[in-house]
């Protein structure tokens, strides 16, 4: 028990310690935390045709009163006024929620099968799950375009087996279905790995004990395996749900004009309309939606560490 | 029992010499981790060339005490003097102590040779000198042939010896051993205990060993400190600890002992020896030859080791004192000894051990026999704590 | 537990789902026809077009430099962060610190990208190569911190204590003992950081400026115009590079594993 004490006593000088903790700390404060205050501030500004394209620009502390008086919630009011944004938020949350459930349904059996595989091939299976993740996200989404296009490979395949008439085409590309396929495909490793690590840690004798006590295998799964894998379920769900909500690439490349996702809206406001304050407001509201899931995720990670 | 090893051990008892200066002194040491008091106002002297054991169950503060001497922890209160100098604030890498870790802590990415040389390299010794010292150390622990191996290519016993060689290489003034033999099997452990004693005597070093194994402490030590909940209960030589424990805790912790709770009926009961004391333990009359602080009416414990209890089917001449009657409940055959567990008429249990001097088949006493247990006046002890 | 037929079926389907699109992508990069759905015979022409596409090659070079720089700085910072998290116990602001390590892992990229861009604008920094490097360093260091942290949590502290005890000062102990032993995790962290940097479209799009177009940005702008076999070719090369990297890594771990087994054998055979 004494071995876990920190060694602060002999490193009183602490200069090295200060450097080791301080450098990454300052870096993250400057480049990760500070930007959130800026984004919040700019979301309260007005659009201007200038560079940077917003006013007021912070000009020293003398003008601080002036500066604050020009800030307002106009952009947020606009967000609630235009049904486009409300719909986009709701649609994002809906797509993220459905995708997460789909990922769980597909990922859990895979993770379980991996955990039950012979110990010798498990590392290989894990590597096979990770390998697609090491290849570009963009490439993987792009690969699906070729498959799902109306004149793509899926149509070709279905023609070949005669499930589809010669004049018919698969109408998946540029629909929500294509977005779901793309999301499930891209995020599957993120769901499988936390599930696997939770399931793999599990002591096999627990199930043997359950069987020995008269609990049939299927019931033992629900009474023993599943409850014990819940940390993995939560971790995997959060790791998928949060980024999917703000996903841009997949709805942009696979979704249709009516696929509304807030990541895409933000991108359009920023790059298309050059409305930086509105884009910032969109981001701030999205962040507010995600605060609770992010906190759940952080808590989960802390428990693991 | 003991092998014939070099010169006969000299008589060594600096702690009885009031003019002797302690080599290490723990002075009113308290160590707290948050609310937990690991070491509680502890004072202890250790002398040069002493082989000293800290003995106690896990969590009694013995490891913390050692880690404070090594410099991995600082005492919350009190001070540690090494050769009269307060070593507070001296980092572990500047202390003249070296430690042998329980896990051995061998650097897995270095060969045996490099591990042993590591400490010497820190002192910036010349290359040739380092090589010579490493060779000497490996010879000492009989691992000359394994110099180029990595720790994971060694057996448990070999790793233990590399750890020993590494911690001895710098010729530390004090060697700290944290459960050094815990990971070895019994036979190897016993062999190694004697090797350790040899090395300690030959190099003339001070050894401080932390262990929870009382047999190990008894075998190797000049003195033992028995610890419990952050305090030292008794410091004495192994023989004193065994024969004259100062409390129920020590008596119970070291070896096997029968303890009967009772009340002092009379002191100097005239049974021949001065200072003799007479106790009644719920109907059992006990007399002990012992100088004792207890007064008539005190609640005390009477303790007697099983090997000092005589077992016999025959009724002794005098059954009024130091004699009990009961039925043999169980017999533990230990090879050299047999332990008889005797259930007294009132349900209490007393154990008696008998050396198996004759063959098993000749053992006359068996399960269910009614027997008498007796012990002489100087066999037992009165424990007031 | 035995592997049932159910498990085998699940794994087969799962891996088919994961790999078939990638395999198709690779196969069609060798298609002679421009039409993705028509197989016009084997050809390397798209690799030639790709090679002679100066814009694509420039973007690849920018991406490689961004990747190496941000992964390296990110690995140093991430390793420091992991040390601070595991070793320094409670220090003021630890909660915020660990929050800032975990949050970027799940933060939607559009938010991270936009917020960084606004920071650079507020600071008056010209956007370009270096701003992308900084942005990538920021999110990759968090991944490195997680990877190294999990290694440090299982690290036997008595090894460091032994070094200190033998007279080795703390900083030297770190470089002689700790770093060599956690190095595989540090390398794994670097590789992860490098891949993430290679992969990133969104954050790079926000933080880049003139003359610093990365490969994903280039690929994205071409993909929006439609599927071309040229893109398949560059994707195939990227996949090949990553696969080779992963295979080398796995062979080296296999060899270490084999050596470990041999060592154990040796230890068992020699008498104590």
mmCIF file of C-alpha atoms in Angstrom, chain B residues 15-363:
data_model
loop_
_atom_site.group_PDB
_atom_site.id
_atom_site.type_symbol
_atom_site.label_atom_id
_atom_site.label_comp_id
_atom_site.label_asym_id
_atom_site.label_seq_id
_atom_site.Cartn_x
_atom_site.Cartn_y
_atom_site.Cartn_z
ATOM 1 C CA UNK B 15 22.184 -2.548 22.703
ATOM 2 C CA UNK B 16 23.061 -3.671 26.221
ATOM 3 C CA UNK B 17 25.953 -1.181 26.318
ATOM 4 C CA UNK B 18 24.636 2.180 27.484
ATOM 5 C CA UNK B 19 27.628 4.007 25.993
ATOM 6 C CA UNK B 20 27.127 2.565 22.484
ATOM 7 C CA UNK B 21 26.018 5.112 19.871
ATOM 8 C CA UNK B 22 23.178 3.919 17.638
ATOM 9 C CA UNK B 23 23.930 3.812 13.908
ATOM 10 C CA UNK B 24 20.367 4.582 12.953
ATOM 11 C CA UNK B 25 17.924 6.321 15.229
ATOM 12 C CA UNK B 26 14.239 6.769 14.556
ATOM 13 C CA UNK B 27 13.181 9.533 16.923
ATOM 14 C CA UNK B 28 9.459 10.011 17.644
ATOM 15 C CA UNK B 29 8.560 9.200 14.071
ATOM 16 C CA UNK B 30 4.966 9.666 12.975
ATOM 17 C CA UNK B 31 3.829 9.138 9.404
ATOM 18 C CA UNK B 32 0.308 9.903 8.262
ATOM 19 C CA UNK B 33 -1.228 9.232 4.860
ATOM 20 C CA UNK B 34 -4.270 11.469 4.928
ATOM 21 C CA UNK B 35 -6.166 10.336 8.011
ATOM 22 C CA UNK B 36 -4.389 6.997 8.206
ATOM 23 C CA UNK B 37 -1.607 6.821 10.776
ATOM 24 C CA UNK B 38 0.929 4.362 9.358
ATOM 25 C CA UNK B 39 3.611 4.942 12.001
ATOM 26 C CA UNK B 40 2.713 6.384 15.382
ATOM 27 C CA UNK B 41 5.317 8.234 17.474
ATOM 28 C CA UNK B 42 7.874 5.471 17.128
ATOM 29 C CA UNK B 43 11.377 5.513 18.550
ATOM 30 C CA UNK B 44 13.942 2.862 17.688
ATOM 31 C CA UNK B 45 17.725 2.482 17.719
ATOM 32 C CA UNK B 46 19.658 0.190 15.400
ATOM 33 C CA UNK B 47 23.367 -0.438 15.881
ATOM 34 C CA UNK B 48 26.223 -0.815 13.432
ATOM 35 C CA UNK B 49 26.670 -4.326 12.018
ATOM 36 C CA UNK B 50 23.349 -5.363 13.405
ATOM 37 C CA UNK B 51 20.995 -7.659 11.474
ATOM 38 C CA UNK B 52 17.702 -6.096 12.482
ATOM 39 C CA UNK B 53 14.188 -7.279 11.609
ATOM 40 C CA UNK B 54 10.948 -5.364 11.487
ATOM 41 C CA UNK B 55 8.288 -8.009 11.953
ATOM 42 C CA UNK B 56 4.555 -7.606 11.786
ATOM 43 C CA UNK B 57 1.414 -8.273 9.777
ATOM 44 C CA UNK B 58 0.787 -6.342 6.574
ATOM 45 C CA UNK B 59 -0.285 -2.780 7.226
ATOM 46 C CA UNK B 60 1.549 -2.503 10.554
ATOM 47 C CA UNK B 61 3.818 0.254 9.234
ATOM 48 C CA UNK B 62 7.032 -1.748 8.895
ATOM 49 C CA UNK B 63 7.454 -1.067 5.170
ATOM 50 C CA UNK B 64 6.653 2.609 5.650
ATOM 51 C CA UNK B 65 9.347 2.828 8.315
ATOM 52 C CA UNK B 66 11.886 1.301 5.947
ATOM 53 C CA UNK B 67 10.834 3.540 3.066
ATOM 54 C CA UNK B 68 11.360 6.568 5.279
ATOM 55 C CA UNK B 69 14.911 5.447 5.922
ATOM 56 C CA UNK B 70 15.471 4.906 2.190
ATOM 57 C CA UNK B 71 14.073 8.362 1.478
ATOM 58 C CA UNK B 72 10.948 7.412 -0.497
ATOM 59 C CA UNK B 73 8.766 8.900 2.205
ATOM 60 C CA UNK B 74 9.426 11.710 4.644
ATOM 61 C CA UNK B 75 8.196 11.399 8.236
ATOM 62 C CA UNK B 76 5.269 13.650 9.085
ATOM 63 C CA UNK B 77 6.805 14.232 12.512
ATOM 64 C CA UNK B 78 10.053 13.259 14.208
ATOM 65 C CA UNK B 79 13.471 12.756 12.725
ATOM 66 C CA UNK B 80 15.717 10.001 11.465
ATOM 67 C CA UNK B 81 19.379 10.159 12.443
ATOM 68 C CA UNK B 82 21.955 8.226 10.486
ATOM 69 C CA UNK B 83 25.311 8.220 12.303
ATOM 70 C CA UNK B 84 24.006 11.129 14.331
ATOM 71 C CA UNK B 85 23.014 13.244 11.303
ATOM 72 C CA UNK B 86 19.416 14.198 10.574
ATOM 73 C CA UNK B 87 18.695 12.975 7.056
ATOM 74 C CA UNK B 88 15.424 14.828 6.479
ATOM 75 C CA UNK B 89 15.271 16.230 2.980
ATOM 76 C CA UNK B 90 18.142 14.119 1.657
ATOM 77 C CA UNK B 91 16.766 12.511 -1.525
ATOM 78 C CA UNK B 92 17.005 8.729 -1.898
ATOM 79 C CA UNK B 93 19.708 9.037 -4.555
ATOM 80 C CA UNK B 94 22.007 10.745 -2.053
ATOM 81 C CA UNK B 95 21.439 8.430 0.912
ATOM 82 C CA UNK B 96 24.080 5.875 1.887
ATOM 83 C CA UNK B 97 21.389 3.206 2.066
ATOM 84 C CA UNK B 98 20.487 0.685 -0.600
ATOM 85 C CA UNK B 99 17.373 -1.357 -0.840
ATOM 86 C CA UNK B 100 16.476 -4.776 -2.070
ATOM 87 C CA UNK B 101 12.911 -4.556 -3.297
ATOM 88 C CA UNK B 102 10.195 -7.076 -2.659
ATOM 89 C CA UNK B 103 9.503 -7.311 -6.405
ATOM 90 C CA UNK B 104 13.311 -7.221 -6.933
ATOM 91 C CA UNK B 105 12.729 -4.277 -9.334
ATOM 92 C CA UNK B 106 15.369 -5.554 -11.746
ATOM 93 C CA UNK B 107 15.579 -3.353 -14.824
ATOM 94 C CA UNK B 108 14.122 -5.618 -17.510
ATOM 95 C CA UNK B 109 15.931 -3.886 -20.371
ATOM 96 C CA UNK B 110 19.394 -4.395 -18.889
ATOM 97 C CA UNK B 111 21.516 -7.504 -18.472
ATOM 98 C CA UNK B 112 22.399 -8.896 -15.065
ATOM 99 C CA UNK B 113 25.798 -7.240 -15.369
ATOM 100 C CA UNK B 114 24.283 -3.856 -16.265
ATOM 101 C CA UNK B 115 21.827 -4.107 -13.418
ATOM 102 C CA UNK B 116 24.596 -4.700 -10.914
ATOM 103 C CA UNK B 117 26.745 -1.970 -12.460
ATOM 104 C CA UNK B 118 23.922 0.592 -12.472
ATOM 105 C CA UNK B 119 24.533 1.999 -9.017
ATOM 106 C CA UNK B 120 28.291 2.101 -9.524
ATOM 107 C CA UNK B 121 27.876 4.021 -12.778
ATOM 108 C CA UNK B 122 25.937 6.668 -10.880
ATOM 109 C CA UNK B 123 28.999 7.203 -8.708
ATOM 110 C CA UNK B 124 31.062 7.764 -11.846
ATOM 111 C CA UNK B 125 33.587 5.085 -10.939
ATOM 112 C CA UNK B 126 36.227 4.113 -13.489
ATOM 113 C CA UNK B 127 35.163 1.452 -15.984
ATOM 114 C CA UNK B 128 37.723 -1.078 -14.783
ATOM 115 C CA UNK B 129 36.727 -0.591 -11.198
ATOM 116 C CA UNK B 130 33.063 -1.088 -12.044
ATOM 117 C CA UNK B 131 33.824 -4.277 -13.956
ATOM 118 C CA UNK B 132 35.883 -5.630 -11.062
ATOM 119 C CA UNK B 133 33.204 -4.838 -8.521
ATOM 120 C CA UNK B 134 30.466 -6.363 -10.673
ATOM 121 C CA UNK B 135 32.497 -9.534 -11.020
ATOM 122 C CA UNK B 136 33.106 -9.662 -7.299
ATOM 123 C CA UNK B 137 29.405 -9.218 -6.592
ATOM 124 C CA UNK B 138 28.308 -11.858 -9.083
ATOM 125 C CA UNK B 139 30.813 -14.237 -7.556
ATOM 126 C CA UNK B 140 29.427 -13.485 -4.113
ATOM 127 C CA UNK B 141 25.938 -14.515 -5.210
ATOM 128 C CA UNK B 142 27.254 -17.317 -7.460
ATOM 129 C CA UNK B 143 25.936 -15.902 -10.706
ATOM 130 C CA UNK B 144 29.182 -15.420 -12.658
ATOM 131 C CA UNK B 145 27.836 -17.487 -15.546
ATOM 132 C CA UNK B 146 24.703 -15.416 -15.937
ATOM 133 C CA UNK B 147 26.211 -11.953 -16.395
ATOM 134 C CA UNK B 148 24.943 -11.504 -19.940
ATOM 135 C CA UNK B 149 21.408 -12.665 -19.319
ATOM 136 C CA UNK B 150 18.374 -10.454 -19.021
ATOM 137 C CA UNK B 151 16.283 -10.684 -15.831
ATOM 138 C CA UNK B 152 13.435 -12.510 -17.577
ATOM 139 C CA UNK B 153 15.880 -15.271 -18.540
ATOM 140 C CA UNK B 154 16.459 -16.107 -14.879
ATOM 141 C CA UNK B 155 14.599 -18.183 -12.344
ATOM 142 C CA UNK B 156 13.042 -16.610 -9.261
ATOM 143 C CA UNK B 157 15.962 -17.545 -7.019
ATOM 144 C CA UNK B 158 18.486 -16.145 -9.489
ATOM 145 C CA UNK B 159 16.581 -12.887 -9.784
ATOM 146 C CA UNK B 160 16.575 -12.587 -6.024
ATOM 147 C CA UNK B 161 20.349 -12.966 -5.991
ATOM 148 C CA UNK B 162 20.820 -10.390 -8.747
ATOM 149 C CA UNK B 163 18.728 -7.976 -6.694
ATOM 150 C CA UNK B 164 20.926 -8.696 -3.691
ATOM 151 C CA UNK B 165 24.118 -8.221 -5.704
ATOM 152 C CA UNK B 166 22.841 -4.961 -7.135
ATOM 153 C CA UNK B 167 21.948 -3.542 -3.760
ATOM 154 C CA UNK B 168 25.274 -4.630 -2.244
ATOM 155 C CA UNK B 169 27.433 -3.396 -5.119
ATOM 156 C CA UNK B 170 27.699 0.146 -3.762
ATOM 157 C CA UNK B 171 28.714 -1.169 -0.335
ATOM 158 C CA UNK B 172 25.906 0.710 1.372
ATOM 159 C CA UNK B 173 26.251 1.546 5.048
ATOM 160 C CA UNK B 174 22.804 0.090 5.534
ATOM 161 C CA UNK B 175 21.139 -2.536 3.389
ATOM 162 C CA UNK B 176 17.362 -2.487 3.462
ATOM 163 C CA UNK B 177 15.601 -5.708 2.538
ATOM 164 C CA UNK B 178 11.872 -5.552 1.880
ATOM 165 C CA UNK B 179 10.393 -9.059 2.209
ATOM 166 C CA UNK B 180 13.477 -10.294 0.352
ATOM 167 C CA UNK B 181 12.598 -13.972 0.310
ATOM 168 C CA UNK B 182 8.839 -13.791 0.046
ATOM 169 C CA UNK B 183 8.702 -15.037 -3.539
ATOM 170 C CA UNK B 184 10.918 -18.092 -2.990
ATOM 171 C CA UNK B 185 9.790 -21.580 -2.089
ATOM 172 C CA UNK B 186 10.426 -22.832 1.429
ATOM 173 C CA UNK B 187 13.598 -24.818 0.861
ATOM 174 C CA UNK B 188 15.283 -22.127 -1.211
ATOM 175 C CA UNK B 189 14.193 -19.551 1.325
ATOM 176 C CA UNK B 190 15.895 -21.381 4.166
ATOM 177 C CA UNK B 191 19.119 -21.780 2.205
ATOM 178 C CA UNK B 192 19.097 -18.132 1.263
ATOM 179 C CA UNK B 193 18.548 -17.056 4.861
ATOM 180 C CA UNK B 194 21.860 -18.603 5.817
ATOM 181 C CA UNK B 195 23.570 -17.072 2.799
ATOM 182 C CA UNK B 196 22.268 -13.657 3.791
ATOM 183 C CA UNK B 197 23.617 -14.071 7.315
ATOM 184 C CA UNK B 198 26.985 -15.100 5.938
ATOM 185 C CA UNK B 199 27.174 -12.134 3.625
ATOM 186 C CA UNK B 200 26.151 -9.765 6.378
ATOM 187 C CA UNK B 201 28.797 -11.069 8.758
ATOM 188 C CA UNK B 202 31.540 -11.200 6.155
ATOM 189 C CA UNK B 203 30.933 -7.717 4.758
ATOM 190 C CA UNK B 204 30.293 -6.266 8.209
ATOM 191 C CA UNK B 205 27.208 -4.340 7.073
ATOM 192 C CA UNK B 206 24.076 -3.242 8.877
ATOM 193 C CA UNK B 207 21.018 -5.053 7.546
ATOM 194 C CA UNK B 208 17.460 -3.918 8.128
ATOM 195 C CA UNK B 209 14.927 -6.461 6.959
ATOM 196 C CA UNK B 210 11.163 -6.147 6.740
ATOM 197 C CA UNK B 211 9.229 -9.378 6.947
ATOM 198 C CA UNK B 212 5.943 -10.853 8.002
ATOM 199 C CA UNK B 213 7.491 -14.309 8.303
ATOM 200 C CA UNK B 214 8.339 -14.873 11.967
ATOM 201 C CA UNK B 215 10.505 -17.900 11.276
ATOM 202 C CA UNK B 216 12.602 -15.882 8.878
ATOM 203 C CA UNK B 217 12.991 -13.084 11.418
ATOM 204 C CA UNK B 218 13.936 -15.557 14.154
ATOM 205 C CA UNK B 219 16.539 -17.244 11.951
ATOM 206 C CA UNK B 220 18.426 -14.267 10.608
ATOM 207 C CA UNK B 221 18.160 -11.470 13.149
ATOM 208 C CA UNK B 222 20.279 -10.184 15.968
ATOM 209 C CA UNK B 223 17.213 -8.332 17.181
ATOM 210 C CA UNK B 224 13.582 -8.182 16.148
ATOM 211 C CA UNK B 225 11.100 -5.341 16.499
ATOM 212 C CA UNK B 226 7.555 -6.690 16.546
ATOM 213 C CA UNK B 227 5.201 -4.047 15.164
ATOM 214 C CA UNK B 228 1.452 -3.620 15.317
ATOM 215 C CA UNK B 229 -0.665 -0.723 14.022
ATOM 216 C CA UNK B 230 2.227 1.666 13.658
ATOM 217 C CA UNK B 231 3.875 1.087 17.022
ATOM 218 C CA UNK B 232 6.612 -1.240 18.234
ATOM 219 C CA UNK B 233 5.288 -3.752 20.727
ATOM 220 C CA UNK B 234 8.619 -5.334 21.651
ATOM 221 C CA UNK B 235 12.243 -5.090 20.610
ATOM 222 C CA UNK B 236 14.443 -7.980 21.676
ATOM 223 C CA UNK B 237 16.615 -10.839 20.538
ATOM 224 C CA UNK B 238 14.823 -13.774 18.914
ATOM 225 C CA UNK B 239 15.236 -15.892 22.053
ATOM 226 C CA UNK B 240 13.802 -13.182 24.294
ATOM 227 C CA UNK B 241 10.914 -12.585 21.933
ATOM 228 C CA UNK B 242 10.113 -16.272 21.978
ATOM 229 C CA UNK B 243 10.733 -17.081 25.601
ATOM 230 C CA UNK B 244 9.712 -13.808 27.185
ATOM 231 C CA UNK B 245 7.142 -12.069 25.033
ATOM 232 C CA UNK B 246 5.959 -8.896 26.735
ATOM 233 C CA UNK B 247 2.344 -9.092 25.641
ATOM 234 C CA UNK B 248 -0.443 -11.338 24.413
ATOM 235 C CA UNK B 249 0.109 -9.850 20.926
ATOM 236 C CA UNK B 250 3.777 -10.845 20.694
ATOM 237 C CA UNK B 251 3.213 -14.213 22.336
ATOM 238 C CA UNK B 252 0.478 -15.006 19.868
ATOM 239 C CA UNK B 253 2.306 -13.637 16.829
ATOM 240 C CA UNK B 254 5.519 -15.598 17.405
ATOM 241 C CA UNK B 255 5.130 -19.350 17.364
ATOM 242 C CA UNK B 256 2.350 -21.388 18.896
ATOM 243 C CA UNK B 257 1.187 -20.711 22.442
ATOM 244 C CA UNK B 258 -1.617 -21.590 24.864
ATOM 245 C CA UNK B 259 -3.163 -18.535 26.470
ATOM 246 C CA UNK B 260 -5.459 -18.804 29.499
ATOM 247 C CA UNK B 261 -7.087 -15.678 30.922
ATOM 248 C CA UNK B 262 -7.081 -15.459 34.711
ATOM 249 C CA UNK B 263 -6.763 -13.430 37.898
ATOM 250 C CA UNK B 264 -3.729 -13.081 40.156
ATOM 251 C CA UNK B 265 -4.545 -14.785 43.471
ATOM 252 C CA UNK B 266 -1.232 -14.236 45.241
ATOM 253 C CA UNK B 267 2.284 -13.125 44.580
ATOM 254 C CA UNK B 268 5.275 -14.812 46.241
ATOM 255 C CA UNK B 269 3.210 -17.842 46.990
ATOM 256 C CA UNK B 270 6.049 -19.601 48.617
ATOM 257 C CA UNK B 271 6.473 -22.307 46.077
ATOM 258 C CA UNK B 272 10.199 -22.044 46.420
ATOM 259 C CA UNK B 273 11.271 -19.340 43.992
ATOM 260 C CA UNK B 274 11.232 -15.704 44.966
ATOM 261 C CA UNK B 275 8.682 -13.629 43.086
ATOM 262 C CA UNK B 276 6.543 -16.599 42.228
ATOM 263 C CA UNK B 277 2.991 -15.815 41.286
ATOM 264 C CA UNK B 278 -0.218 -17.757 41.598
ATOM 265 C CA UNK B 279 -3.120 -17.362 39.165
ATOM 266 C CA UNK B 280 -6.562 -18.831 38.897
ATOM 267 C CA UNK B 281 -7.831 -19.325 35.367
ATOM 268 C CA UNK B 282 -11.476 -20.340 35.720
ATOM 269 C CA UNK B 283 -10.823 -23.267 37.974
ATOM 270 C CA UNK B 284 -7.299 -24.053 36.815
ATOM 271 C CA UNK B 285 -4.667 -23.234 39.408
ATOM 272 C CA UNK B 286 -1.442 -21.993 37.892
ATOM 273 C CA UNK B 287 1.846 -21.064 39.504
ATOM 274 C CA UNK B 288 4.731 -19.377 37.717
ATOM 275 C CA UNK B 289 8.270 -18.521 38.747
ATOM 276 C CA UNK B 290 8.519 -15.032 37.388
ATOM 277 C CA UNK B 291 9.406 -11.532 38.450
ATOM 278 C CA UNK B 292 6.208 -9.724 37.616
ATOM 279 C CA UNK B 293 4.633 -6.296 38.007
ATOM 280 C CA UNK B 294 1.198 -7.811 38.607
ATOM 281 C CA UNK B 295 -0.553 -7.442 41.959
ATOM 282 C CA UNK B 296 -3.204 -9.600 43.589
ATOM 283 C CA UNK B 297 -6.560 -9.226 41.852
ATOM 284 C CA UNK B 298 -5.110 -8.129 38.459
ATOM 285 C CA UNK B 299 -6.575 -9.614 35.310
ATOM 286 C CA UNK B 300 -3.679 -11.258 33.483
ATOM 287 C CA UNK B 301 -3.038 -14.009 30.977
ATOM 288 C CA UNK B 302 -1.099 -17.139 31.570
ATOM 289 C CA UNK B 303 0.795 -18.348 28.523
ATOM 290 C CA UNK B 304 2.680 -21.566 27.952
ATOM 291 C CA UNK B 305 4.225 -22.904 24.747
ATOM 292 C CA UNK B 306 2.949 -26.362 23.668
ATOM 293 C CA UNK B 307 6.411 -27.904 23.662
ATOM 294 C CA UNK B 308 6.739 -27.068 27.360
ATOM 295 C CA UNK B 309 3.545 -28.911 28.216
ATOM 296 C CA UNK B 310 3.994 -32.550 29.129
ATOM 297 C CA UNK B 311 1.290 -34.988 28.077
ATOM 298 C CA UNK B 312 0.719 -38.243 29.854
ATOM 299 C CA UNK B 313 -2.043 -40.814 30.304
ATOM 300 C CA UNK B 314 -1.053 -41.136 33.967
ATOM 301 C CA UNK B 315 -2.269 -38.910 36.737
ATOM 302 C CA UNK B 316 0.572 -36.801 38.202
ATOM 303 C CA UNK B 317 1.314 -36.873 41.915
ATOM 304 C CA UNK B 318 0.109 -33.340 42.469
ATOM 305 C CA UNK B 319 -3.001 -32.363 40.495
ATOM 306 C CA UNK B 320 -3.737 -29.224 42.472
ATOM 307 C CA UNK B 321 -1.414 -26.993 40.489
ATOM 308 C CA UNK B 322 -0.117 -26.687 36.868
ATOM 309 C CA UNK B 323 -2.126 -29.707 35.810
ATOM 310 C CA UNK B 324 -5.228 -30.128 33.674
ATOM 311 C CA UNK B 325 -7.225 -33.122 32.552
ATOM 312 C CA UNK B 326 -8.933 -33.661 29.212
ATOM 313 C CA UNK B 327 -9.586 -35.736 26.126
ATOM 314 C CA UNK B 328 -7.346 -35.915 23.047
ATOM 315 C CA UNK B 329 -9.435 -34.133 20.457
ATOM 316 C CA UNK B 330 -7.042 -34.125 17.517
ATOM 317 C CA UNK B 331 -3.435 -34.951 16.737
ATOM 318 C CA UNK B 332 -1.365 -33.011 14.256
ATOM 319 C CA UNK B 333 1.562 -35.045 13.004
ATOM 320 C CA UNK B 334 4.316 -32.654 11.868
ATOM 321 C CA UNK B 335 7.098 -35.173 11.386
ATOM 322 C CA UNK B 336 9.584 -33.998 13.969
ATOM 323 C CA UNK B 337 6.786 -33.085 16.353
ATOM 324 C CA UNK B 338 3.264 -34.191 17.128
ATOM 325 C CA UNK B 339 0.803 -31.619 18.436
ATOM 326 C CA UNK B 340 -1.949 -32.929 20.688
ATOM 327 C CA UNK B 341 -5.062 -30.852 20.887
ATOM 328 C CA UNK B 342 -6.662 -31.589 24.210
ATOM 329 C CA UNK B 343 -10.200 -30.593 25.077
ATOM 330 C CA UNK B 344 -10.559 -29.898 28.792
ATOM 331 C CA UNK B 345 -13.667 -30.963 30.690
ATOM 332 C CA UNK B 346 -15.006 -27.401 30.589
ATOM 333 C CA UNK B 347 -14.515 -27.152 26.800
ATOM 334 C CA UNK B 348 -11.326 -25.078 26.730
ATOM 335 C CA UNK B 349 -8.539 -26.301 24.481
ATOM 336 C CA UNK B 350 -4.872 -26.683 25.394
ATOM 337 C CA UNK B 351 -2.186 -27.835 22.995
ATOM 338 C CA UNK B 352 0.822 -29.948 23.887
ATOM 339 C CA UNK B 353 3.674 -30.780 21.541
ATOM 340 C CA UNK B 354 5.864 -33.809 21.877
ATOM 341 C CA UNK B 355 9.017 -34.587 19.970
ATOM 342 C CA UNK B 356 8.647 -37.813 18.033
ATOM 343 C CA UNK B 357 11.693 -39.487 19.462
ATOM 344 C CA UNK B 358 10.480 -42.953 18.738
ATOM 345 C CA UNK B 359 8.760 -44.379 15.633
ATOM 346 C CA UNK B 360 5.177 -43.539 14.734
ATOM 347 C CA UNK B 361 3.805 -46.978 15.573
ATOM 348 C CA UNK B 362 5.013 -46.653 19.130
ATOM 349 C CA UNK B 363 3.013 -43.521 19.839
#
